[in-house]
Coordinates of N, CA and C and ligand atoms in Angstrom, one line a residue:
M1 N 121.7 74.0 98.1 CA 120.8 75.0 97.5 C 121.4 75.7 95.8
T2 N 120.7 76.1 94.8 CA 121.3 76.5 93.5 C 121.3 77.9 93.3
I3 N 122.1 79.0 93.0 CA 121.5 80.3 92.4 C 121.6 80.6 90.9
K4 N 120.4 80.9 90.3 CA 120.6 80.9 89.1 C 120.6 82.8 88.8
V5 N 121.1 82.8 87.8 CA 121.5 84.4 87.6 C 120.3 84.9 86.9
L6 N 119.8 86.2 87.4 CA 118.5 87.1 87.2 C 118.8 88.0 86.0
I7 N 119.8 88.5 86.7 CA 120.3 90.2 86.1 C 122.1 89.7 86.1
S8 N 122.6 90.0 85.2 CA 124.0 89.9 84.7 C 124.8 91.3 85.5
K9 N 125.9 91.3 85.8 CA 126.9 91.9 86.2 C 126.6 93.2 84.9
R10 N 126.6 92.9 83.7 CA 126.7 93.7 82.9 C 125.6 94.7 83.0
K11 N 124.7 93.9 83.1 CA 123.5 94.7 82.8 C 123.0 95.3 84.0
I12 N 123.9 95.4 85.5 CA 123.5 96.0 86.3 C 124.1 97.4 86.0
K13 N 125.4 97.1 85.6 CA 126.4 98.4 85.4 C 125.5 99.2 84.4
R14 N 125.0 98.9 83.2 CA 124.8 99.6 82.0 C 123.2 100.2 82.8
R15 N 122.6 99.9 83.4 CA 121.4 100.3 84.1 C 121.8 101.4 85.1
I16 N 122.9 100.8 86.0 CA 123.1 102.2 87.0 C 123.8 103.4 86.0
K17 N 124.2 103.3 85.5 CA 125.0 104.5 84.5 C 123.8 105.4 83.8
Q18 N 122.9 104.3 83.4 CA 121.7 105.3 82.8 C 120.8 106.2 84.0
I19 N 120.7 105.3 85.2 CA 119.9 106.2 86.2 C 120.8 107.3 87.1
A20 N 122.2 106.9 86.7 CA 123.2 108.2 87.3 C 123.1 109.5 86.3
K21 N 123.2 109.2 84.9 CA 122.8 110.2 84.1 C 121.3 110.8 84.2
I22 N 120.3 110.1 84.7 CA 119.3 111.0 84.9 C 118.9 111.7 86.4
I23 N 119.6 111.3 87.1 CA 120.0 112.1 88.7 C 120.7 113.0 88.0
N24 N 121.6 113.2 87.6 CA 122.5 114.1 87.2 C 121.8 115.2 86.9
R25 N 121.0 115.2 85.6 CA 120.0 116.3 84.8 C 119.2 116.4 86.0
D26 N 118.6 115.5 86.6 CA 117.5 116.0 87.8 C 118.4 117.1 89.0
Y27 N 119.3 116.9 89.1 CA 120.1 117.6 90.4 C 121.0 118.5 90.1
K28 N 121.0 118.7 88.7 CA 121.8 119.9 88.1 C 122.0 121.0 88.9
E29 N 123.3 121.9 89.1 CA 123.3 122.5 90.3 C 123.2 122.9 91.5
K30 N 122.7 121.4 92.0 CA 122.4 121.1 93.3 C 123.6 120.3 93.9
S31 N 123.4 119.9 95.2 CA 124.3 118.5 95.8 C 123.1 117.6 96.3
L32 N 124.1 116.3 96.3 CA 122.9 115.0 96.8 C 123.6 114.8 98.0
H33 N 122.5 114.5 98.7 CA 122.9 113.7 100.2 C 122.2 112.6 99.8
I34 N 123.0 111.3 99.7 CA 122.7 109.8 99.7 C 122.7 109.2 101.2
I35 N 121.4 108.6 101.4 CA 121.3 107.9 102.3 C 121.1 106.5 102.0
C36 N 122.1 105.7 102.5 CA 122.4 104.1 101.9 C 122.0 103.4 103.0
I37 N 120.8 102.5 102.9 CA 120.1 102.0 103.6 C 120.9 100.5 103.5
L38 N 121.3 100.4 105.2 CA 122.5 99.4 105.3 C 121.9 98.1 105.4
K39 N 122.2 96.5 104.9 CA 123.5 96.5 104.5 C 123.4 96.6 103.6
G40 N 122.4 95.5 102.4 CA 121.8 95.6 101.4 C 122.4 96.6 100.3
S41 N 122.3 97.9 100.8 CA 122.3 98.8 99.6 C 123.9 99.4 98.9
I42 N 124.8 99.0 100.0 CA 126.2 99.4 99.8 C 126.4 99.6 98.7
F43 N 126.4 98.3 97.9 CA 126.9 98.0 96.4 C 126.4 98.9 95.3
Y44 N 125.1 98.8 95.7 CA 124.3 99.9 94.5 C 124.8 101.6 94.8
A45 N 124.9 101.5 96.0 CA 125.1 103.2 96.7 C 126.7 103.5 96.1
C46 N 127.4 102.5 96.3 CA 128.6 102.9 95.7 C 128.8 103.2 94.4
D47 N 128.4 102.0 93.6 CA 128.3 102.2 92.0 C 127.7 103.2 91.4
L48 N 126.6 103.5 92.3 CA 125.8 105.0 91.6 C 126.7 106.1 91.7
A49 N 127.0 105.8 93.3 CA 127.6 107.6 93.7 C 128.6 107.6 92.9
R50 N 129.6 106.6 92.1 CA 130.7 106.7 90.9 C 130.5 107.4 90.0
Y51 N 129.1 107.4 89.4 CA 128.6 108.1 88.3 C 127.9 109.2 88.7
I52 N 127.7 109.7 89.5 CA 127.1 111.1 89.9 C 128.3 112.1 89.8
K53 N 127.9 113.4 89.0 CA 128.7 114.3 89.0 C 128.2 115.6 89.8
V54 N 127.4 115.3 90.5 CA 127.1 116.8 91.4 C 128.2 116.7 92.3
D55 N 128.1 117.5 93.5 CA 128.9 117.1 94.8 C 127.7 116.1 95.7
V56 N 128.5 115.2 96.1 CA 127.7 113.8 96.9 C 128.4 114.1 98.7
T57 N 127.2 113.8 99.3 CA 127.9 113.2 100.4 C 127.0 111.9 100.9
I58 N 127.6 111.3 101.7 CA 126.9 109.5 101.8 C 127.0 109.9 103.4
D59 N 125.5 109.8 103.9 CA 125.5 108.6 105.3 C 124.5 107.5 105.0
F60 N 124.6 106.6 106.4 CA 123.8 105.5 106.6 C 123.1 105.4 107.3
M61 N 122.2 104.5 107.3 CA 121.4 103.9 108.0 C 120.8 102.8 108.3
K62 N 120.8 102.0 109.2 CA 120.3 100.5 109.5 C 119.2 100.2 109.9
V63 N 117.9 99.9 109.3 CA 116.6 99.6 109.9 C 116.6 98.3 109.6
S64 N 115.7 97.5 110.3 CA 115.8 96.1 110.3 C 113.8 96.2 109.9
S65 N 113.5 95.2 108.9 CA 112.3 95.0 108.7 C 112.3 93.2 108.5
Y66 N 113.2 92.6 107.9 CA 113.4 91.3 108.0 C 114.6 90.6 108.8
G67 N 114.1 89.4 109.6 CA 115.2 88.7 110.6 C 115.9 88.0 109.5
S68 N 116.0 86.9 110.2 CA 116.8 85.6 109.2 C 115.4 85.2 108.8
S69 N 114.0 85.2 108.6 CA 113.4 84.7 107.8 C 113.2 85.5 106.4
T70 N 112.4 85.1 105.9 CA 111.8 85.9 104.9 C 110.8 86.4 104.9
V71 N 109.9 86.6 106.1 CA 108.5 87.3 106.1 C 109.0 88.5 107.0
S72 N 108.1 89.5 106.4 CA 108.3 91.0 106.9 C 107.8 91.1 108.7
K73 N 108.1 91.9 109.4 CA 107.4 92.1 110.5 C 106.7 93.2 110.5
G74 N 106.4 94.0 109.7 CA 105.5 95.0 109.7 C 105.6 96.2 109.9
S75 N 106.7 96.2 110.6 CA 107.0 97.9 110.9 C 108.8 98.0 110.8
I76 N 109.1 99.2 111.2 CA 110.5 99.0 111.0 C 111.5 99.2 112.6
D77 N 112.5 98.9 113.1 CA 113.3 99.4 114.2 C 114.7 100.4 113.6
I78 N 115.0 101.4 113.8 CA 116.3 102.2 113.5 C 117.5 101.4 114.3
E79 N 117.9 100.8 113.9 CA 119.1 100.0 114.5 C 120.3 100.9 114.4
Q80 N 120.7 101.7 113.5 CA 121.7 102.4 113.4 C 121.1 103.8 112.6
D81 N 121.3 104.9 113.5 CA 120.9 105.8 113.1 C 121.9 106.9 111.9
L82 N 121.4 107.9 111.4 CA 122.5 108.8 110.5 C 123.6 109.3 111.0
S83 N 124.4 109.8 111.0 CA 125.7 110.6 111.6 C 125.4 111.9 111.6
E84 N 124.7 112.4 110.4 CA 124.6 114.0 110.1 C 123.2 114.4 110.5
T85 N 122.8 115.5 110.7 CA 121.7 116.3 110.1 C 121.2 116.2 108.6
I86 N 120.1 116.2 108.3 CA 119.6 115.9 106.9 C 118.8 117.3 106.9
E87 N 118.8 118.5 107.5 CA 118.1 119.5 107.7 C 118.5 120.3 106.2
G88 N 117.5 121.0 105.5 CA 117.8 121.6 104.2 C 119.0 120.8 103.1
K89 N 118.6 119.3 103.2 CA 119.7 118.8 102.1 C 118.5 118.1 100.9
D90 N 119.4 118.1 99.9 CA 118.3 117.1 99.1 C 118.8 115.7 99.3
V91 N 118.0 115.3 99.8 CA 118.2 113.7 99.9 C 117.7 112.4 99.2
L92 N 118.6 111.8 99.0 CA 118.4 110.5 98.1 C 118.5 109.3 98.8
I93 N 117.5 108.6 99.2 CA 117.5 107.1 99.7 C 118.2 106.2 98.7
V94 N 118.5 105.0 98.8 CA 118.7 104.5 98.0 C 118.9 102.8 98.7
E95 N 117.9 102.2 98.3 CA 117.5 100.9 98.7 C 118.3 99.9 97.4
D96 N 118.5 98.6 98.3 CA 118.4 97.7 97.6 C 117.5 96.9 96.5
I97 N 116.3 96.9 97.4 CA 114.8 96.3 96.8 C 113.8 96.8 97.4
I98 N 112.4 97.1 97.0 CA 111.6 96.8 97.5 C 110.4 96.0 97.5
D99 N 110.2 95.6 98.8 CA 109.0 94.5 98.8 C 107.7 94.6 98.9
T100 N 107.6 94.5 100.0 CA 106.4 95.2 100.6 C 106.3 96.4 100.6
G101 N 107.1 96.9 100.7 CA 107.1 98.8 100.9 C 106.9 98.6 102.4
I102 N 107.0 98.3 103.1 CA 106.8 98.3 104.7 C 107.8 99.5 105.2
T103 N 109.4 99.1 105.0 CA 110.8 99.4 105.0 C 110.3 101.1 105.0
L104 N 110.4 101.3 103.4 CA 110.0 102.9 103.3 C 109.1 103.4 103.5
S105 N 107.8 102.7 103.5 CA 106.6 103.5 104.0 C 106.9 103.9 105.0
S106 N 107.6 102.9 106.4 CA 107.3 103.5 107.7 C 109.0 104.8 107.8
L107 N 109.9 104.4 107.0 CA 110.9 105.3 107.1 C 110.9 106.4 106.6
I108 N 110.0 106.9 105.2 CA 109.9 107.9 105.0 C 109.6 109.2 106.0
P109 N 108.0 108.9 106.7 CA 107.9 109.7 107.4 C 108.7 110.7 108.5
I110 N 109.6 109.7 108.6 CA 110.7 109.5 110.3 C 111.7 110.7 109.4
L111 N 112.2 110.4 108.0 CA 113.1 111.6 107.6 C 112.5 112.7 107.1
K112 N 111.4 113.0 106.8 CA 110.4 114.0 106.6 C 110.5 115.1 107.6
D113 N 109.9 114.4 108.8 CA 109.9 115.1 110.1 C 111.4 115.9 110.4
R114 N 112.5 115.4 110.0 CA 113.7 116.1 110.1 C 114.2 117.0 109.1
N115 N 112.9 117.5 108.1 CA 113.0 118.7 107.7 C 114.2 118.8 106.1
P116 N 114.4 117.7 105.9 CA 115.2 117.5 104.5 C 114.7 119.0 103.5
S117 N 115.2 119.3 102.5 CA 114.7 120.0 101.4 C 113.8 119.2 100.4
S118 N 114.4 117.9 100.2 CA 113.7 117.1 99.2 C 113.9 115.9 99.6
I119 N 112.8 114.8 99.1 CA 113.7 113.3 99.3 C 112.9 112.9 98.4
R120 N 114.1 112.3 97.6 CA 113.4 110.9 96.6 C 114.1 109.8 97.0
I121 N 113.8 109.0 96.5 CA 114.0 107.3 96.6 C 114.5 106.5 95.1
T122 N 115.8 105.9 95.3 CA 116.0 104.8 94.2 C 116.1 103.9 94.8
T123 N 115.7 102.6 94.0 CA 116.0 101.3 94.4 C 116.5 100.6 93.3
L124 N 117.4 100.0 93.2 CA 118.0 99.0 92.5 C 117.0 97.6 92.0
L125 N 115.9 97.3 92.9 CA 115.1 96.1 92.2 C 114.0 96.8 93.0
D126 N 112.8 96.1 92.2 CA 111.4 96.3 92.7 C 110.7 95.4 92.4
K127 N 109.8 95.0 93.6 CA 108.5 93.5 93.2 C 107.6 94.2 93.5
P128 N 106.8 94.6 92.8 CA 105.7 95.2 92.9 C 104.5 94.5 93.3
S129 N 104.6 93.3 92.7 CA 103.4 92.1 93.1 C 103.4 91.8 94.7
R130 N 104.5 92.2 95.3 CA 104.4 92.0 96.9 C 103.9 93.1 97.8
R131 N 103.5 94.3 96.8 CA 103.5 95.7 97.4 C 102.1 95.3 99.1
Q132 N 102.8 96.1 99.9 CA 101.4 96.1 101.2 C 101.6 97.8 101.5
A133 N 102.0 98.1 100.9 CA 102.3 99.8 101.8 C 102.9 100.4 100.4
E134 N 102.1 101.9 100.2 CA 102.4 102.6 98.9 C 104.0 103.1 99.2
V135 N 104.7 102.9 98.3 CA 105.9 103.7 97.9 C 106.1 104.5 97.1
N136 N 106.3 106.2 97.2 CA 106.7 106.5 95.5 C 108.1 106.4 95.0
V137 N 108.5 105.5 94.2 CA 110.2 105.4 93.9 C 110.2 106.3 92.7
D138 N 111.0 107.3 92.8 CA 111.6 108.2 91.9 C 112.5 107.6 90.7
Y139 N 113.7 106.5 91.0 CA 114.5 105.8 90.2 C 114.4 104.2 90.2
V140 N 113.8 103.3 89.5 CA 113.7 102.5 89.9 C 114.9 101.6 88.8
G141 N 116.0 100.7 88.9 CA 116.8 99.8 88.4 C 115.9 98.7 87.5
F142 N 115.5 97.6 88.1 CA 114.8 96.7 87.5 C 113.5 96.8 88.3
K143 N 112.4 96.3 87.6 CA 111.2 95.7 88.0 C 111.4 94.0 88.0
I144 N 111.1 93.0 89.0 CA 111.5 91.8 88.9 C 110.0 91.5 89.6
D145 N 109.7 89.7 89.3 CA 108.7 89.1 89.5 C 108.9 88.9 90.9
D146 N 108.1 88.0 91.6 CA 108.4 87.8 92.9 C 109.2 86.3 93.3
Y147 N 110.8 86.8 93.2 CA 111.2 85.9 93.5 C 112.2 86.3 94.5
F148 N 112.8 85.2 95.7 CA 113.9 85.9 96.5 C 115.1 85.8 95.8
V149 N 115.6 87.0 95.9 CA 116.9 87.0 94.8 C 117.6 87.3 96.0
V150 N 119.6 87.0 95.5 CA 120.4 87.7 96.3 C 121.4 88.0 95.3
G151 N 122.7 88.6 96.3 CA 123.8 89.0 95.4 C 123.7 90.7 95.0
Y152 N 125.0 91.0 94.8 CA 125.2 92.9 94.4 C 124.5 93.2 95.9
G153 N 124.5 92.9 97.3 CA 124.4 93.5 98.4 C 123.1 92.7 98.9
L154 N 122.2 91.9 98.2 CA 121.4 91.4 98.9 C 121.4 89.7 99.6
D155 N 120.9 89.8 100.5 CA 121.9 88.3 101.0 C 120.7 87.3 101.4
Y156 N 120.6 86.1 101.8 CA 120.0 85.0 102.6 C 120.8 84.7 103.7
N157 N 120.3 85.1 104.5 CA 121.0 84.9 105.7 C 122.3 85.4 105.8
Q158 N 122.8 86.4 105.7 CA 123.6 87.3 105.4 C 124.6 86.5 104.5
K159 N 124.3 85.6 103.7 CA 125.5 85.2 103.0 C 124.9 85.9 101.5
Y160 N 125.9 85.7 100.5 CA 125.9 86.1 99.0 C 125.6 87.2 98.6
R161 N 126.1 88.6 99.4 CA 126.1 89.6 99.1 C 127.3 90.0 98.3
N162 N 127.8 89.0 98.5 CA 129.3 89.5 97.3 C 129.3 89.6 96.0
L163 N 128.4 88.8 95.3 CA 128.0 88.0 94.0 C 128.3 89.1 93.6
P164 N 128.6 89.4 92.4 CA 128.4 90.4 91.2 C 127.6 90.3 90.3
Y165 N 126.4 89.4 90.8 CA 125.3 89.5 90.0 C 123.8 89.6 90.7
I166 N 122.7 89.9 90.4 CA 121.5 89.4 91.3 C 121.0 88.2 90.6
G167 N 120.9 87.1 91.5 CA 120.5 85.7 91.4 C 119.1 85.1 92.1
V168 N 118.7 84.5 91.6 CA 117.5 83.7 92.2 C 117.8 82.3 92.8
V169 N 117.4 82.5 94.4 CA 117.6 81.2 95.1 C 116.8 80.2 94.9
N170 N 117.1 79.2 94.7 CA 116.5 78.1 94.8 C 117.0 76.9 95.6
T171 N 115.9 76.9 97.1 CA 116.3 76.1 98.4 C 115.5 74.7 97.9
S172 N 115.3 74.3 97.1 CA 114.7 72.6 96.6 C 115.7 71.9 96.7
D173 N 116.6 72.2 96.5 CA 117.6 71.2 96.1 C 119.4 71.5 96.6
Ligands
IMP1 P1 110.1 95.6 102.2 O1 109.7 96.1 103.8 O2 109.3 94.4 102.4 O3 110.2 96.5 101.0 O4 111.1 95.0 102.8 C1 112.6 95.8 102.3 C2 113.7 94.7 102.7 O5 113.6 93.6 102.8 C3 115.3 94.9 101.9 O6 115.5 96.2 101.8 C4 115.8 94.2 101.8 O7 116.3 94.3 102.8 C5 114.6 92.7 102.3 N1 114.6 91.6 101.1 C6 113.2 92.0 100.3 N2 113.2 91.1 99.4 C7 114.5 90.2 99.3 C8 114.7 89.6 98.4 O8 114.6 89.1 97.5 N3 116.2 89.3 98.7 C9 116.9 90.1 99.6 N4 116.7 91.0 100.8 C10 115.3 91.1 100.5
MG2 MG1 117.4 96.8 102.7

């Protein structure tokens, strides 16, 4: 198996800084409650939060949409719920990648029911060609073609999350 670099460490950093700048402008005078969707989003959430200048609080949620295969199940299970209420908070959901859209389109109504003041979504990667359920994403890092990618939080059977870049997996060799 080989991994080819698709988005370099330098490009990721530059783009995250740009997104943080827009978020800083959009949330001026507000505070931001980041919900990091485990596990894949931890790297993006940490790096993004570093460049955010408004007050930030962070919580985590683990939802499952993929098992050890690369085929989506069609709905989600909450494996680990948030530790704090989101009522009245300006929530920013931080995702690693939006693929079919099933995870977020199932999760958003659940979170809206908890009465946050607002909910926005940021994803580092977006694979629009595979979309099955509509998701309104507010801040997208990179749109990518239909590749299975790893690194910067993203895994293949739990491996490669620690790669500093986004790479494309080639399993045929
Ligand atoms: P969705 O529900 O199909 O949008 O899938 C979202 C989740 O699937 C992401 O948060 C990832 O955990 C996982 N996923 C989708 N595409 C990839 C990929 O190319 N590499 C690694 N994980 C992926
Ligand atoms: Mg994920």
